[in-house]
mmCIF file of C-alpha atoms and ligand atoms in Angstrom:
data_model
loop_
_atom_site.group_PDB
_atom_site.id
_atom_site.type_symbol
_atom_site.label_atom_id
_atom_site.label_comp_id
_atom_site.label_asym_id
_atom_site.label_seq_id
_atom_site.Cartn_x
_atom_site.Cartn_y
_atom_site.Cartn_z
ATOM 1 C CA UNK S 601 -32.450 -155.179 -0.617
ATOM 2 C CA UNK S 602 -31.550 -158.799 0.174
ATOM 3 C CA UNK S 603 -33.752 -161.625 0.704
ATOM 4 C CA UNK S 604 -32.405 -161.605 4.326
ATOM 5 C CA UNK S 605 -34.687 -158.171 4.732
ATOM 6 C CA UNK S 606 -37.832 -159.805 2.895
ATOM 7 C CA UNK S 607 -37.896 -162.596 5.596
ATOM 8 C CA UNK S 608 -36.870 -160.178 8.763
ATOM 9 C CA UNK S 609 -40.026 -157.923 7.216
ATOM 10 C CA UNK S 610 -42.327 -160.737 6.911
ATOM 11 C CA UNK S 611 -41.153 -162.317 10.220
ATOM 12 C CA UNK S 612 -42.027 -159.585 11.665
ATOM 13 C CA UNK S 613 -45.220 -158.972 10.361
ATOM 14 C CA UNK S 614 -46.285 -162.403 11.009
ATOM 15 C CA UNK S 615 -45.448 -161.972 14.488
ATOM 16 C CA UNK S 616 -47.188 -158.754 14.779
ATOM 17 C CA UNK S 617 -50.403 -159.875 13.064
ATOM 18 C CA UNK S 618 -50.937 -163.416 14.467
ATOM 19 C CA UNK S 619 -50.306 -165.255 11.261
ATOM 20 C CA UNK S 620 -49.153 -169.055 11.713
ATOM 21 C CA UNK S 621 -50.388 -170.762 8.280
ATOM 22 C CA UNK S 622 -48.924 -169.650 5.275
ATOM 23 C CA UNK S 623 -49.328 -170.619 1.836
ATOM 24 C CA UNK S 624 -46.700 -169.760 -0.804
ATOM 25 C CA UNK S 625 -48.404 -169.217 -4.501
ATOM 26 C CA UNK S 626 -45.385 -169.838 -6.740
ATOM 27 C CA UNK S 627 -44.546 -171.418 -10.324
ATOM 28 C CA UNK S 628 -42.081 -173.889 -11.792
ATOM 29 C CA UNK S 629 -39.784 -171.884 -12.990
ATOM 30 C CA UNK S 630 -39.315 -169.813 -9.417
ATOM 31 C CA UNK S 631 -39.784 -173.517 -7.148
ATOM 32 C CA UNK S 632 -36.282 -174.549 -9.772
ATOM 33 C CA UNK S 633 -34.428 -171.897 -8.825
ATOM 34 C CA UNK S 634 -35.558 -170.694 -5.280
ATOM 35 C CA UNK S 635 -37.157 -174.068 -4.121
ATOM 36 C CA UNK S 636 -35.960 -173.265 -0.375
ATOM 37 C CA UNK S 637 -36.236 -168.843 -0.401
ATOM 38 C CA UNK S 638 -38.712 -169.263 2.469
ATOM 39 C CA UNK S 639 -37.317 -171.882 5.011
ATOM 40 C CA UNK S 640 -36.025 -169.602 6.961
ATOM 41 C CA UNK S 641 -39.227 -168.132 8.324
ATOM 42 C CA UNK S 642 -40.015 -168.683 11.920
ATOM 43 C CA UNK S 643 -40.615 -172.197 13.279
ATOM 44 C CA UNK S 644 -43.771 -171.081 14.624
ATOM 45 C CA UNK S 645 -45.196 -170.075 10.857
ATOM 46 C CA UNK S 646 -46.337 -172.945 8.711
ATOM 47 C CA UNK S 647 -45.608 -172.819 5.330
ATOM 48 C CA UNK S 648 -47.400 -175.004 2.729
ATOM 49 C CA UNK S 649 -46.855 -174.237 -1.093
ATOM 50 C CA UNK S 650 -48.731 -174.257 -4.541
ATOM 51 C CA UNK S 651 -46.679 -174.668 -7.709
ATOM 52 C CA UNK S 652 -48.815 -173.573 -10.521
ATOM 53 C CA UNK S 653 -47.359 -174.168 -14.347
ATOM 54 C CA UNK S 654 -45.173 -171.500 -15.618
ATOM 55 C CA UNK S 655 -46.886 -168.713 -17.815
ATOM 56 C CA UNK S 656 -50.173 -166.716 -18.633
ATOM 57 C CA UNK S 657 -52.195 -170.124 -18.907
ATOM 58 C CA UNK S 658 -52.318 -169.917 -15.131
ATOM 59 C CA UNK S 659 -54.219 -167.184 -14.966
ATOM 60 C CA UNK S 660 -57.803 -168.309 -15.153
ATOM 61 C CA UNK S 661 -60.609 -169.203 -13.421
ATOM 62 C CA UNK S 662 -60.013 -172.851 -13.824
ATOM 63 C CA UNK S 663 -56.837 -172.632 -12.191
ATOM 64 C CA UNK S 664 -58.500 -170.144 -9.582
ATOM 65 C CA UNK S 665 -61.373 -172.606 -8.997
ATOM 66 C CA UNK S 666 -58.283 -175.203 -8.147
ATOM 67 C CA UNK S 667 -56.681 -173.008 -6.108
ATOM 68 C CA UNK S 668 -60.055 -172.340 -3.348
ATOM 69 C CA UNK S 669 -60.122 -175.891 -3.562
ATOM 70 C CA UNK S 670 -56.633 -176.644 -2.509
ATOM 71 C CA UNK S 671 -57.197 -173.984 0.571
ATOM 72 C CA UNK S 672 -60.572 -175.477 1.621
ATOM 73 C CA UNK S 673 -59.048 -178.700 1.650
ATOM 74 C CA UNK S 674 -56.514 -177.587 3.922
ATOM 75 C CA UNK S 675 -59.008 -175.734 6.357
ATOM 76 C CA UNK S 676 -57.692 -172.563 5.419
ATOM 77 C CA UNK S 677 -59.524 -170.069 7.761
ATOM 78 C CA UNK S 678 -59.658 -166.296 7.066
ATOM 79 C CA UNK S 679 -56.373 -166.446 9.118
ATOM 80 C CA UNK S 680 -54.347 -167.572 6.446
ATOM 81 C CA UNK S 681 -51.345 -165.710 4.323
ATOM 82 C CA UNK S 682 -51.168 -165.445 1.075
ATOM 83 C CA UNK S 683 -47.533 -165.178 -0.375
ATOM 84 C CA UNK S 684 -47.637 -164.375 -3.828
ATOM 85 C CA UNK S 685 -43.743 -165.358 -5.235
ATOM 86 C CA UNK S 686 -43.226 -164.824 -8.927
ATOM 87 C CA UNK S 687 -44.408 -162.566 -11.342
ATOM 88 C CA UNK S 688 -46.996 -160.931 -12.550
ATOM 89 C CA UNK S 689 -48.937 -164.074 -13.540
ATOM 90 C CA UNK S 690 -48.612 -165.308 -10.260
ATOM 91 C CA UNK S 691 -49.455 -161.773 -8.395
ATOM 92 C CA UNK S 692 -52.506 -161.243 -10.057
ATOM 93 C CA UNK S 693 -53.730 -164.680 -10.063
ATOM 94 C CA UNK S 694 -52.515 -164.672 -6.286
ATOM 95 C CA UNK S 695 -54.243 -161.565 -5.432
ATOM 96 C CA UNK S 696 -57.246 -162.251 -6.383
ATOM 97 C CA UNK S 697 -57.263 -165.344 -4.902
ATOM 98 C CA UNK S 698 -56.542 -163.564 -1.387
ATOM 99 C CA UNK S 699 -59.605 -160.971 -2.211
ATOM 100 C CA UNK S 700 -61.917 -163.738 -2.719
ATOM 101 C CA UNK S 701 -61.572 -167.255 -0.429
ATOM 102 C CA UNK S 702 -63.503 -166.569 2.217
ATOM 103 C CA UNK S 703 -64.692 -163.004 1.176
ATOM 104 C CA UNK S 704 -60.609 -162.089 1.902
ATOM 105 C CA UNK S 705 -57.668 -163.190 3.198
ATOM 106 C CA UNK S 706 -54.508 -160.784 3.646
ATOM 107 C CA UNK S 707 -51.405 -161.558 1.138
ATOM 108 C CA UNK S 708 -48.064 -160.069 -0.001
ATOM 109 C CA UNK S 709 -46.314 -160.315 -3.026
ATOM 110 C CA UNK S 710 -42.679 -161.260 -3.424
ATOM 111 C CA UNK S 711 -41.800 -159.888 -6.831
ATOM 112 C CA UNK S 712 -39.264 -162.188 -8.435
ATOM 113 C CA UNK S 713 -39.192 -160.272 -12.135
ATOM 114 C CA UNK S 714 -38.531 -156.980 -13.193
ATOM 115 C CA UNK S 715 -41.680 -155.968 -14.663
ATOM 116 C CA UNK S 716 -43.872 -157.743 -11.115
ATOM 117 C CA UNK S 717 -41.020 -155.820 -8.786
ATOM 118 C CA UNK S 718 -41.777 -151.981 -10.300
ATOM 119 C CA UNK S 719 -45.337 -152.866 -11.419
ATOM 120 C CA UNK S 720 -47.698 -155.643 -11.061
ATOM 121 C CA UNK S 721 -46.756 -156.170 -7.381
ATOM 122 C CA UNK S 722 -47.613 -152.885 -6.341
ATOM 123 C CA UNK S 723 -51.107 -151.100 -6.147
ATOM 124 C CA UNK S 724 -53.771 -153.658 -5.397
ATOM 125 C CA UNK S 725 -55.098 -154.883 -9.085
ATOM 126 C CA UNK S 726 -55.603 -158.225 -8.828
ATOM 127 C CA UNK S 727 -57.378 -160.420 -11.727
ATOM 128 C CA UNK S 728 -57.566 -163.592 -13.808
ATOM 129 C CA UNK S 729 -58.248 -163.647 -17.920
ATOM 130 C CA UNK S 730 -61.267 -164.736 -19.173
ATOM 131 C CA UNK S 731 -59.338 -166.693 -22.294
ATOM 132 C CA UNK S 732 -58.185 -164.167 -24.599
ATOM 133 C CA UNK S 733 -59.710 -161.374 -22.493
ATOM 134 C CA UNK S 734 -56.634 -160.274 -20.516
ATOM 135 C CA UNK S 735 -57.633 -159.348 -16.212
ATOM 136 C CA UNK S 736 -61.293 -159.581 -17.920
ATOM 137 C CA UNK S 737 -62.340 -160.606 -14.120
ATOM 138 C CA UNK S 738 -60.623 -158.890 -11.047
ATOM 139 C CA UNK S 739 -60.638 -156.778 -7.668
ATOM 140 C CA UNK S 740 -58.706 -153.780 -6.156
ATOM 141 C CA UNK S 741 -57.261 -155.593 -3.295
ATOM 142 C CA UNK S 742 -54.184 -154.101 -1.426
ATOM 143 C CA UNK S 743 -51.226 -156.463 -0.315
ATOM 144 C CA UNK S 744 -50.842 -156.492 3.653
ATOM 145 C CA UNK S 745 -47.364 -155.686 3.368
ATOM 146 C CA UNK S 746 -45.334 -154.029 0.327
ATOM 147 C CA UNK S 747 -42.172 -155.816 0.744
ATOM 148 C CA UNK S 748 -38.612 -154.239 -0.525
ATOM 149 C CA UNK S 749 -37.279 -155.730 -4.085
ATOM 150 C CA UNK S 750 -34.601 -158.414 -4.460
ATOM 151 C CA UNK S 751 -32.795 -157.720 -7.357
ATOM 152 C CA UNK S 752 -30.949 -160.911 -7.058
ATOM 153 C CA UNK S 753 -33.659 -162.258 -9.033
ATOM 154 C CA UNK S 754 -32.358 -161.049 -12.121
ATOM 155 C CA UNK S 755 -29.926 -163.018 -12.243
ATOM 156 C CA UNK S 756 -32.045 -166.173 -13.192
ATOM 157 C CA UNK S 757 -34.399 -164.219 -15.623
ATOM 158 C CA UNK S 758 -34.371 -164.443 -19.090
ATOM 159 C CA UNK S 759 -32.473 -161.720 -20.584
ATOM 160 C CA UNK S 760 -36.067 -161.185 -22.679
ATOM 161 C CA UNK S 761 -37.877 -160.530 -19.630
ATOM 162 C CA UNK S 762 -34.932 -158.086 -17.448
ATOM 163 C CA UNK S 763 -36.036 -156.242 -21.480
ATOM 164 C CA UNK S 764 -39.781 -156.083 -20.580
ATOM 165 C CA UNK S 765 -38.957 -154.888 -17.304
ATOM 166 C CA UNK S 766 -36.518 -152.285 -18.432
ATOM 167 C CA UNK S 767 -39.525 -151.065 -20.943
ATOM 168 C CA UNK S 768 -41.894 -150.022 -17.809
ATOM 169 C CA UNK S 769 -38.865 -148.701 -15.904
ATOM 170 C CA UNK S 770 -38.370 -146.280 -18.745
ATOM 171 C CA UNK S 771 -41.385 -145.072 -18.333
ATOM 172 C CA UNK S 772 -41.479 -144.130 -15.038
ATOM 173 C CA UNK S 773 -38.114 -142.158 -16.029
ATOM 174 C CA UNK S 774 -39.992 -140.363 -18.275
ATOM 175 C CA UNK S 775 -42.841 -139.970 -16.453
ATOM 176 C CA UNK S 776 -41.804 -139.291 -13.430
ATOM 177 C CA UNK S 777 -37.741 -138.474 -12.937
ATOM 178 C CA UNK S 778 -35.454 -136.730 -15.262
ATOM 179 C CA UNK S 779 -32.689 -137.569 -13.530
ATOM 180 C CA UNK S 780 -33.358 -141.272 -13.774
ATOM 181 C CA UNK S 781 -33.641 -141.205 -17.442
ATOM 182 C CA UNK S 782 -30.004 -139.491 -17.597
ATOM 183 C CA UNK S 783 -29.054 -142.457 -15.559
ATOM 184 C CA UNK S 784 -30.519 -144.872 -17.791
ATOM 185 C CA UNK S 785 -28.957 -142.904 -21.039
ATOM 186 C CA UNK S 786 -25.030 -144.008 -19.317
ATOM 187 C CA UNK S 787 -26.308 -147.496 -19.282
ATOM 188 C CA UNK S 788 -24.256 -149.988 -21.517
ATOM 189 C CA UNK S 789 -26.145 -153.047 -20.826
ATOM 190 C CA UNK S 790 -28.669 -154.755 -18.560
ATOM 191 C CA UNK S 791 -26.539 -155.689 -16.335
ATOM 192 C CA UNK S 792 -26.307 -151.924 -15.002
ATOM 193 C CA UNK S 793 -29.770 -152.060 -13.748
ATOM 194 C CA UNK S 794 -29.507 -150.856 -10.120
ATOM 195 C CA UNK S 795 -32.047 -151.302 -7.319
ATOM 196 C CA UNK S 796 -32.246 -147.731 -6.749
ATOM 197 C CA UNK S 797 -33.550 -147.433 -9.937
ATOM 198 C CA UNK S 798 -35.985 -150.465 -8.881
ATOM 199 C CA UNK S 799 -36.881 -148.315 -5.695
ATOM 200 C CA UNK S 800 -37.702 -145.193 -7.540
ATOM 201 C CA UNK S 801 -40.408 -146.688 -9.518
ATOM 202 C CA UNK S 802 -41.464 -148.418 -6.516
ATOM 203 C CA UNK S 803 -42.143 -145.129 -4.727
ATOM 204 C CA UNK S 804 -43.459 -143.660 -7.789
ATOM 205 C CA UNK S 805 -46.057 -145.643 -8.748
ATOM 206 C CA UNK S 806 -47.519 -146.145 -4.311
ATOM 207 C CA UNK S 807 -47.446 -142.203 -4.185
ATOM 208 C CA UNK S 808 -49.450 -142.148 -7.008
ATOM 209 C CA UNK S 809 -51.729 -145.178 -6.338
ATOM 210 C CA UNK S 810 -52.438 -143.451 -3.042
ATOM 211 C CA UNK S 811 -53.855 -140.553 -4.340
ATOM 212 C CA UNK S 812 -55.608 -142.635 -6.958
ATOM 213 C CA UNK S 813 -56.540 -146.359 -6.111
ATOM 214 C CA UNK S 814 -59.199 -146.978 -7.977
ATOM 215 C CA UNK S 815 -57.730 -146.125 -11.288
ATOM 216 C CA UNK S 816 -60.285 -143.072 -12.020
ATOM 217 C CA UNK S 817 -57.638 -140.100 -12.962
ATOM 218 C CA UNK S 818 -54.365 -139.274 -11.451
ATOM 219 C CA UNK S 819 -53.277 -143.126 -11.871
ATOM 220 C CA UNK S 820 -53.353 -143.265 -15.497
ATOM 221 C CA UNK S 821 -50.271 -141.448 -15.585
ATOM 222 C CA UNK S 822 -48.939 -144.980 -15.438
ATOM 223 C CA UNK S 823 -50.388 -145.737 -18.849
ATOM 224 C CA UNK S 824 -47.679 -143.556 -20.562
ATOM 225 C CA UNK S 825 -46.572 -146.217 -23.607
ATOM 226 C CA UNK S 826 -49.900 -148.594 -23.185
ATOM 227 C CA UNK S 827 -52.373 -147.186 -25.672
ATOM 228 C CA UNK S 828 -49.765 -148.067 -28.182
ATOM 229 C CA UNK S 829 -48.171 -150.457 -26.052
ATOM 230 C CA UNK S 830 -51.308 -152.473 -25.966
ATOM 231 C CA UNK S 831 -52.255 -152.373 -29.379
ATOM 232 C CA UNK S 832 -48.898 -153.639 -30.628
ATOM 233 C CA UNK S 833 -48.913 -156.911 -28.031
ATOM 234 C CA UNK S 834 -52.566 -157.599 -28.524
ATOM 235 C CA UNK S 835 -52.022 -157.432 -33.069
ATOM 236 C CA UNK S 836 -48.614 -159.280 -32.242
ATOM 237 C CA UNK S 837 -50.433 -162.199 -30.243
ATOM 238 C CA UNK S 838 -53.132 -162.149 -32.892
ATOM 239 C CA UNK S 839 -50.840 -162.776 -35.861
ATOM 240 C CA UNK S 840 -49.181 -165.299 -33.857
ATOM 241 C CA UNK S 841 -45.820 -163.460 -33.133
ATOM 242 C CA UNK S 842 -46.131 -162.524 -29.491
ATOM 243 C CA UNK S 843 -43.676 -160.076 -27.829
ATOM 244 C CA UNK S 844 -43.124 -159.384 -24.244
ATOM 245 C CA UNK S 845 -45.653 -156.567 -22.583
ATOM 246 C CA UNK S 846 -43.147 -154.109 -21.442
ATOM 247 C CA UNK S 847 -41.602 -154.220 -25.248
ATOM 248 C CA UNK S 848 -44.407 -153.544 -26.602
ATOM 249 C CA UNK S 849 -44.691 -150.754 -23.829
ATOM 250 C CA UNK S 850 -41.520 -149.662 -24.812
ATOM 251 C CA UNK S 851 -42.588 -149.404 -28.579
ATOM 252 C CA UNK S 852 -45.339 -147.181 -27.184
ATOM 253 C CA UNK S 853 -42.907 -144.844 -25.547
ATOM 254 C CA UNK S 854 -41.343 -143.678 -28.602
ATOM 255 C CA UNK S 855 -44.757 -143.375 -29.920
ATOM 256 C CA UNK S 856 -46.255 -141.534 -27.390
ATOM 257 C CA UNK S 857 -43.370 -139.731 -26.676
ATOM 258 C CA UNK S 858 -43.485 -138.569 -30.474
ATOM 259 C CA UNK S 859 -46.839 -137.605 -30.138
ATOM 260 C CA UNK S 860 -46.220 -135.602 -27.030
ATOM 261 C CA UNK S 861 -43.816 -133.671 -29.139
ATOM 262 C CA UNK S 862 -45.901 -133.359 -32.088
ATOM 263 C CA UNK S 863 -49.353 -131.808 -30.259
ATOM 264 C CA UNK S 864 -46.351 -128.850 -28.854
ATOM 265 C CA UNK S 865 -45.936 -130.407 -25.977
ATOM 266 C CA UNK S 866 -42.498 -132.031 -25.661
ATOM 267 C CA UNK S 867 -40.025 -129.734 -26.758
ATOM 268 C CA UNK S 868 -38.123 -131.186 -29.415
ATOM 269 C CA UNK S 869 -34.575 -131.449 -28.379
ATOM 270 C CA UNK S 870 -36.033 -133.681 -25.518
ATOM 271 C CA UNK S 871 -38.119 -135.525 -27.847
ATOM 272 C CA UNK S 872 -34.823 -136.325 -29.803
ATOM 273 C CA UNK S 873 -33.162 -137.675 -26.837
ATOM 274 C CA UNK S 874 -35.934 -140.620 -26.299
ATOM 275 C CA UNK S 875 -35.828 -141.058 -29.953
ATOM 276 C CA UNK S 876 -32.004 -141.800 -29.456
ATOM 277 C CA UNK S 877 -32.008 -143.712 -26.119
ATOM 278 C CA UNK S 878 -34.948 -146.691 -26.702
ATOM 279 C CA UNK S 879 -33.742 -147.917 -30.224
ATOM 280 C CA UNK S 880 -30.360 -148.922 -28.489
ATOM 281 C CA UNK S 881 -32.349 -151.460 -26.266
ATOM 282 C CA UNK S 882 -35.524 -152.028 -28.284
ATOM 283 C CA UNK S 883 -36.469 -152.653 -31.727
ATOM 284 C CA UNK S 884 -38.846 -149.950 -32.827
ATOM 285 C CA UNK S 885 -41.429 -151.183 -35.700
ATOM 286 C CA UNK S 886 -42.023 -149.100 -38.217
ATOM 287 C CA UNK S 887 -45.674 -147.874 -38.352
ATOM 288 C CA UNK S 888 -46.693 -147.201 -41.522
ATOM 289 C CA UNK S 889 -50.320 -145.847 -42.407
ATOM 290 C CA UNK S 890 -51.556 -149.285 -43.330
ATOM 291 C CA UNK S 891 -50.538 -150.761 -39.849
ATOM 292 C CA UNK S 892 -52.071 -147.832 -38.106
ATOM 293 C CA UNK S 893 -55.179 -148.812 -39.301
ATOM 294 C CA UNK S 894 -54.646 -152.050 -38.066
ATOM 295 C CA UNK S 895 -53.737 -151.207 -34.730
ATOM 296 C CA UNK S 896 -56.912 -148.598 -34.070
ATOM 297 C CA UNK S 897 -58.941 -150.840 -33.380
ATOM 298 C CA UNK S 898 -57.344 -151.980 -30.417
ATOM 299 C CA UNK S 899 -56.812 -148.574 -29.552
ATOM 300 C CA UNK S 900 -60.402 -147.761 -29.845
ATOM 301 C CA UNK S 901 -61.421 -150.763 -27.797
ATOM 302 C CA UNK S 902 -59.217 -149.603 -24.993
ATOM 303 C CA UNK S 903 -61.687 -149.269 -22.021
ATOM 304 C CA UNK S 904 -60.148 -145.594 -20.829
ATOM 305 C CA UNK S 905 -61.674 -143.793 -23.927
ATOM 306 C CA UNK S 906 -64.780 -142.190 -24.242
ATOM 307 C CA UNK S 907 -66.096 -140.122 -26.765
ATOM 308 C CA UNK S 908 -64.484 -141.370 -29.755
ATOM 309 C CA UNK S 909 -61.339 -139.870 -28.435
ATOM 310 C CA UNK S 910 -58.300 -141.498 -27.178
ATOM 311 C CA UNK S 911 -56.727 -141.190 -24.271
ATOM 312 C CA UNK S 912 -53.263 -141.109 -23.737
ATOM 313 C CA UNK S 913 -50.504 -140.323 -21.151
ATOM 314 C CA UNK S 914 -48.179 -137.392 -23.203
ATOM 315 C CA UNK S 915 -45.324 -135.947 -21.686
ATOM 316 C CA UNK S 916 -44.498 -131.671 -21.110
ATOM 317 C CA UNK S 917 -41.092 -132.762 -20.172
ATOM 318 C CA UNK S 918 -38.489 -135.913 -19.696
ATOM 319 C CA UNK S 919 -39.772 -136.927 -16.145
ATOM 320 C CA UNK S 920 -43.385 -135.137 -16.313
ATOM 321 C CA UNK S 921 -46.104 -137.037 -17.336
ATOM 322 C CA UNK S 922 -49.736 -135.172 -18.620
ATOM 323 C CA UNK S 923 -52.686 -138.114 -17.828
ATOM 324 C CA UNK S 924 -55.989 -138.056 -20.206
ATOM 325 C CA UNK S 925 -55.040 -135.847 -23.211
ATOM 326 C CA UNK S 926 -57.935 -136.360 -25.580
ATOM 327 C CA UNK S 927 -56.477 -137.042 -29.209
ATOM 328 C CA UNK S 928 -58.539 -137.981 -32.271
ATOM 329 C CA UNK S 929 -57.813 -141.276 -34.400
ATOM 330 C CA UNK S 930 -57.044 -138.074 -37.450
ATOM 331 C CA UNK S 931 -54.067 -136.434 -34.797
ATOM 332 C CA UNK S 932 -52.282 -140.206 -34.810
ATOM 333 C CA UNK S 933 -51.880 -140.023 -38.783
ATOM 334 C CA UNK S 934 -48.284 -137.720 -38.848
ATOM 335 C CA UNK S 935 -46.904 -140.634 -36.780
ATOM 336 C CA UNK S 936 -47.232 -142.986 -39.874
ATOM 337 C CA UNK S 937 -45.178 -142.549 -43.116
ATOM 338 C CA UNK S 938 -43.111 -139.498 -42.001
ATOM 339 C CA UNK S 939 -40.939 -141.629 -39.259
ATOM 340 C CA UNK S 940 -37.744 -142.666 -40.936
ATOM 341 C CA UNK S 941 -36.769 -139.224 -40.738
ATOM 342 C CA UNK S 942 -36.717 -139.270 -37.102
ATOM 343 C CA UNK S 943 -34.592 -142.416 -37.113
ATOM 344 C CA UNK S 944 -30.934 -142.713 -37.323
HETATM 345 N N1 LIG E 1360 -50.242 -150.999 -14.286
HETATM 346 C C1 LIG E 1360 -50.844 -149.749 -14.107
HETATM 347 C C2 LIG E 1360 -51.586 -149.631 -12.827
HETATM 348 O O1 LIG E 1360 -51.392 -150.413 -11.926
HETATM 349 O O2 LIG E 1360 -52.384 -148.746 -12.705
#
């Protein structure tokens, strides 16, 4: 999808619902590159914009508090849009914005990364860190509109974060479509990243947020790589060597995915293929039994466990996904020490 669409869509809705005052949420790295992406919105729309500094600082309360401000000093009434355009900084932050000033005002999110276009844009979870406490504070509150992806925007993104990106999109591959993942497996480079592929995980992850909003079952399906995933990004930020969320994701899909094949549930052949595929885009860290123990703690602290357990998203198949498969910290312990043999 162009951006022509993304303006026709919201033209439209604006028309439809009434909406004449607008306010664009955006950064300074989007405002460089895309300073004019809205001007062609009807005359009758007003459009006034809020560039926040680039990156996760943004995300607080402080900047939150700054941003009710800026509306009330405008008169904002309940009336006003919302546009959320950036990533996922800027969505959440943005989002819960909307679900607060003046107990809610509508919004959409125009998803200018990878990871914000097949994830954080989508399903409604809006929230702000409380400092090192990532979305510590936050809402379910659904976009008006989902608008289509521009995959244009890739073309201005750090090559690092088209890699993050590519780490969730995996996952819905293996989640969610076989047939995706044999896609992905022909892929040479980033460069091949095509917005079907973009759409799929689009689809994916509303069907399943519909039968699921709140987060209380089916939905965790979509935490396939993030019990690892998480531990990795919140030890590498602690030891002051951070790495991009959907790497460390992606690091957690050859985990997980390992795991799924150790517990009998991955057959093995299919286990070997993952094993082959994410090393060619992503460097996999060795996990040795000392580094386990450093990252169960932040495995253990993961709010979806109860029990004692953990609770991860295994897979059956390439393109199946099993949600909330109890495993003790004991069961992680074969995926330590023995890996080099599974690595070529
Ligand atoms: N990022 C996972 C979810 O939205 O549930």
């Amino acid at each position: 999808m162009a951006k022509s669409d993304i303006i026709r869509q919201l033209s439209e809705h604006f028309r439809r619902q009434n909406i004449s005052n607008v306010v664009v949420l955006t950064d300074e790295n989007v405002e460089k590159h895309y300073p004019d992406y809205f001007s062609d919105l009807s005359e009758d729309v007003s459009v006034d914009k809020i560039v926040l500094p680039a990156g996760e600082q943004s995300k607080s309360i402080e900047t939150t508090v700054q941003i009710w401000q800026y509306l009330a000093d405008k008169q904002c009434d309940r009336n006003t849009f919302l546009l959320n355009f950036g990533g996922g900084t800027v969505s959440d932050l943005g989002g819960f914005v909307a679900s607060t000033y003046k107990r809610g005002v509508r919004y959409a999110n125009v998803p200018t990364t990878l990871l914000a276009m097949i994830d954080a844009s989508i399903g409604g979870k809006t929230g702000v860190n409380l400092q090192l406490l990532k979305n510590a504070v936050g809402t379910f509150y659904f976009p008006d509109i989902q608008l289509p992806a521009d995959i244009s925007f890739l073309e201005t993104l750090p090559g690092e974060e088209v890699l993050s990106g590519f780490g969730e999109l995996v996952k819905y591959a293996l989640i969610g479509s076989a047939e995706l993942f044999d896609n992905l497996c022909k892929m040479k480079s980033l460069f091949e990243i095509r917005t079907e592929f973009v759409d799929f995980c689009i689809n994916f992850k509303q069907e399943v947020v519909k039968k699921d909003p709140n987060d209380l079952g089916v939905r965790h399906i979509l935490n396939f790589g993030h019990t690892f995933g998480h531990a990795l990004e919140s030890h590498a930020a602690e030891i002051g060597k951070p790495i991009a969320h959907g790497i460390a994701v992606a690091q957690g899909l050859y985990y997980e995915s390992r795991l799924s094949m150790q517990h009998g549930l991955l057959p093995k052949a299919e286990w070997q293929r993952i094993a082959d595929f994410l090393p060619k885009f992503f460097l996999i860290p060795e996990i040795t039994p000392d580094f386990l123990e450093q990252l169960l703690p932040y495995m253990q602290n993961d709010k979806k466990n109860h029990d004692g357990t953990l609770n991860f998203t295994l897979l059956d198949r390439i393109g199946h996904g099993i949600p909330d498969y109890a495993i003790t910290a004991t069961e992680l312990l074969p995926l330590s020490g023995l890996l080099k043999e599974f690595i070529h």
